[in-house]
mmCIF file of N, CA and C in Angstrom:
data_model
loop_
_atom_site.group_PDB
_atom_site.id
_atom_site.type_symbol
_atom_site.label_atom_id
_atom_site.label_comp_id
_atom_site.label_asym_id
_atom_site.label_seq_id
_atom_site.Cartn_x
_atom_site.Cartn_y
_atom_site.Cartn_z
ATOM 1 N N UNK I 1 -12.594 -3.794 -11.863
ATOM 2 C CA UNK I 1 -11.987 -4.218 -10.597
ATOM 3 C C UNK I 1 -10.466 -4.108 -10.664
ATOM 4 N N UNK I 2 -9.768 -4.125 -11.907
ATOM 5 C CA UNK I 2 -8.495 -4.178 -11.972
ATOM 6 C C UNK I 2 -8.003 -2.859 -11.425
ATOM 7 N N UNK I 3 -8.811 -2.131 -12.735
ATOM 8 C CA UNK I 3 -8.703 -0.537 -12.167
ATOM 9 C C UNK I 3 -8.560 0.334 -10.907
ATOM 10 N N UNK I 4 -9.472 -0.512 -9.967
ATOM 11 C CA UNK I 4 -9.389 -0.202 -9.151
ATOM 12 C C UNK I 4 -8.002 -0.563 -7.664
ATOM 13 N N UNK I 5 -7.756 -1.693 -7.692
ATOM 14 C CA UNK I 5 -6.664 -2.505 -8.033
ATOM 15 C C UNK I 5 -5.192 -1.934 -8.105
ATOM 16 N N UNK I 6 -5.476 -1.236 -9.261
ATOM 17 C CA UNK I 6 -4.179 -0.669 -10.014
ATOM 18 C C UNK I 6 -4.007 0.796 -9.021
ATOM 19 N N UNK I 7 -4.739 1.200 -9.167
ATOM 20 C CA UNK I 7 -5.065 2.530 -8.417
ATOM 21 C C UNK I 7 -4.747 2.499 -7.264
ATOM 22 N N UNK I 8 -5.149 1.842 -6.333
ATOM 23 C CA UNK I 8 -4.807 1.745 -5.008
ATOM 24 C C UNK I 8 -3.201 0.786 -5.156
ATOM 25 N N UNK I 9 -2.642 0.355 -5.380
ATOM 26 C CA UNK I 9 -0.999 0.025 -5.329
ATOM 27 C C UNK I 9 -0.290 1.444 -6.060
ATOM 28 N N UNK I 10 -0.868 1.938 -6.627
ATOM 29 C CA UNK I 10 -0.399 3.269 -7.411
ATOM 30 C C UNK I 10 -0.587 4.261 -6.328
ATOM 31 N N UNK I 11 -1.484 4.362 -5.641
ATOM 32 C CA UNK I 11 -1.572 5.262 -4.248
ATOM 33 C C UNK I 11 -1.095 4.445 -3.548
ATOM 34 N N UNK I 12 -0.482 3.243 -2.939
ATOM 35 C CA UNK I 12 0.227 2.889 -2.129
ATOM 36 C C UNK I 12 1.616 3.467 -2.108
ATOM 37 N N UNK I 13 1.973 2.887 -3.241
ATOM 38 C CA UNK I 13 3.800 3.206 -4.092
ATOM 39 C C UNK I 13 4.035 4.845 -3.941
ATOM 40 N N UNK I 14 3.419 5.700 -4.228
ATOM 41 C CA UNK I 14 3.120 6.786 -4.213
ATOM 42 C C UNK I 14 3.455 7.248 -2.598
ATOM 43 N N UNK I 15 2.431 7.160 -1.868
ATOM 44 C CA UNK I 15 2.991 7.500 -0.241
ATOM 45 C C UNK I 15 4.112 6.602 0.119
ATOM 46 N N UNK I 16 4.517 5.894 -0.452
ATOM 47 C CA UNK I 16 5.605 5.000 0.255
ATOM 48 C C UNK I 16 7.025 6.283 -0.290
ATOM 49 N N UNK I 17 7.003 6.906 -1.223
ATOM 50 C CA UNK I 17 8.078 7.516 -2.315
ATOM 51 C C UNK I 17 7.983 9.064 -1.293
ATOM 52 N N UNK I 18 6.700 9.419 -1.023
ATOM 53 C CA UNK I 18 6.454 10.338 0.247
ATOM 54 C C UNK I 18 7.206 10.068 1.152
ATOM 55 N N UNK I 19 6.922 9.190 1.520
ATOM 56 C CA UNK I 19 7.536 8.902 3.306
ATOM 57 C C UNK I 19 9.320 8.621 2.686
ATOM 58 N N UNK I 20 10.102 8.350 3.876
ATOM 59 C CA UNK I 20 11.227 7.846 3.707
ATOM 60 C C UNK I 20 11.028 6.014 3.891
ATOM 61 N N UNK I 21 11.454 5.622 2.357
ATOM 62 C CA UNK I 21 11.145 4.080 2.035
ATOM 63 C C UNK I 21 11.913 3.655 2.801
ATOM 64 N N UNK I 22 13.145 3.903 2.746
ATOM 65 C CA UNK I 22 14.107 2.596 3.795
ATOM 66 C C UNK I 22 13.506 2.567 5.377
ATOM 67 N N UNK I 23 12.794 3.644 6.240
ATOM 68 C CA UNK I 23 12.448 3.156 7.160
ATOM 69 C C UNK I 23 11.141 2.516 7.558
ATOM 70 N N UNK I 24 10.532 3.336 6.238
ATOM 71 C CA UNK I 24 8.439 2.363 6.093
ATOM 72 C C UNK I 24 9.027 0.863 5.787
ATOM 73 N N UNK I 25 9.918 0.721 5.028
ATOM 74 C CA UNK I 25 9.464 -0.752 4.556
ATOM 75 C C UNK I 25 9.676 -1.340 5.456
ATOM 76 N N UNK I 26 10.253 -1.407 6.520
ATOM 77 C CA UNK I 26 10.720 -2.324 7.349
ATOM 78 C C UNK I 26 9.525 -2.079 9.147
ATOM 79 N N UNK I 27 8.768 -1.105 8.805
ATOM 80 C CA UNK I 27 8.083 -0.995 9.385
ATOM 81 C C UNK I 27 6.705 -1.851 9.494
ATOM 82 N N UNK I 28 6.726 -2.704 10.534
ATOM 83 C CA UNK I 28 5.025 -3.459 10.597
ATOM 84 C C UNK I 28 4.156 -3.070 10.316
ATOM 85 N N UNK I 29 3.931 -1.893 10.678
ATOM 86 C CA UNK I 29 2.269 -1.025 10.764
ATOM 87 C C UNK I 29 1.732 -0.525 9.235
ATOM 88 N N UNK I 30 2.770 -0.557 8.122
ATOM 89 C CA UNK I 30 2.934 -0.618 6.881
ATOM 90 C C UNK I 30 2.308 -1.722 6.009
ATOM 91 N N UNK I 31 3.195 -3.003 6.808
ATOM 92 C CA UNK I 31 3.017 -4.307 6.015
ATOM 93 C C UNK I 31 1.240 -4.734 6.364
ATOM 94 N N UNK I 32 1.397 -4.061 7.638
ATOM 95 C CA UNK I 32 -0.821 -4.823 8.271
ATOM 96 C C UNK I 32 -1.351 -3.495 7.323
ATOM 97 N N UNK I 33 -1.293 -2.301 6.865
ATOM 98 C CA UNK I 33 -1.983 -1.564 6.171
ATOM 99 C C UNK I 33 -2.124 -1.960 5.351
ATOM 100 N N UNK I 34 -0.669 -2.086 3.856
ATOM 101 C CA UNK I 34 -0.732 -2.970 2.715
ATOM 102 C C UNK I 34 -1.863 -4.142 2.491
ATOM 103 N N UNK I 35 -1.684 -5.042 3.143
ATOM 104 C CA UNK I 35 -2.662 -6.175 4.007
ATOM 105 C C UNK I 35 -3.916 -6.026 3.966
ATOM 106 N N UNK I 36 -4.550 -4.832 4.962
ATOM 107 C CA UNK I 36 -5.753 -4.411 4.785
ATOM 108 C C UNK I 36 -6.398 -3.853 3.454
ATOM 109 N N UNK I 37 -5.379 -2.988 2.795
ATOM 110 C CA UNK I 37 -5.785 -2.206 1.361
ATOM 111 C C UNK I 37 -5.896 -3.980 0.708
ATOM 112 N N UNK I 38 -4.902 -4.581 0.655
ATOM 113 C CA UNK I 38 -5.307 -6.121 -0.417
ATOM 114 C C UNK I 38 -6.581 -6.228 0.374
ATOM 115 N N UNK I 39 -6.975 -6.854 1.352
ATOM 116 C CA UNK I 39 -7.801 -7.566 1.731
ATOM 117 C C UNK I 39 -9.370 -6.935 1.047
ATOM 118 N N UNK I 40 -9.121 -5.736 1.582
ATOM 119 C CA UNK I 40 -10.607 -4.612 1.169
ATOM 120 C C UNK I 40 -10.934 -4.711 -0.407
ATOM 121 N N UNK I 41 -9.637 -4.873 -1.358
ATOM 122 C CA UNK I 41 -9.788 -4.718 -2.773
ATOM 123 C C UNK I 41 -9.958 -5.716 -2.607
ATOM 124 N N UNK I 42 -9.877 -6.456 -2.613
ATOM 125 C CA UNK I 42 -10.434 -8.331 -2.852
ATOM 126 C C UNK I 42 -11.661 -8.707 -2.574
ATOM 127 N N UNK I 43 -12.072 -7.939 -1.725
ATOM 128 C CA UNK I 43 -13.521 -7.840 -1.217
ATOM 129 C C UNK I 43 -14.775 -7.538 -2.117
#
């Protein structure tokens, strides 16, 4: 479960380094995705 875990914040961090960070982070639709990816891995 960690693994999995690890993996998906590692593919998060990853498209965030894709996109331009200074304007995702401050973007909402980011923070409810993040959100959803925790919620689903917790699941």
């Amino acid at each position: 479960m960690l693994r999995v875990i690890r993996n998906i914040v590692l593919a998060y961090a990853l498209w965030l380094v894709i996109q331009d960070v200074s304007d995702y982070m401050e973007s909402e639709s980011v923070e409810t995705l993040f959100a959803y990816i925790v919620e689903q891995a917790e699941a």
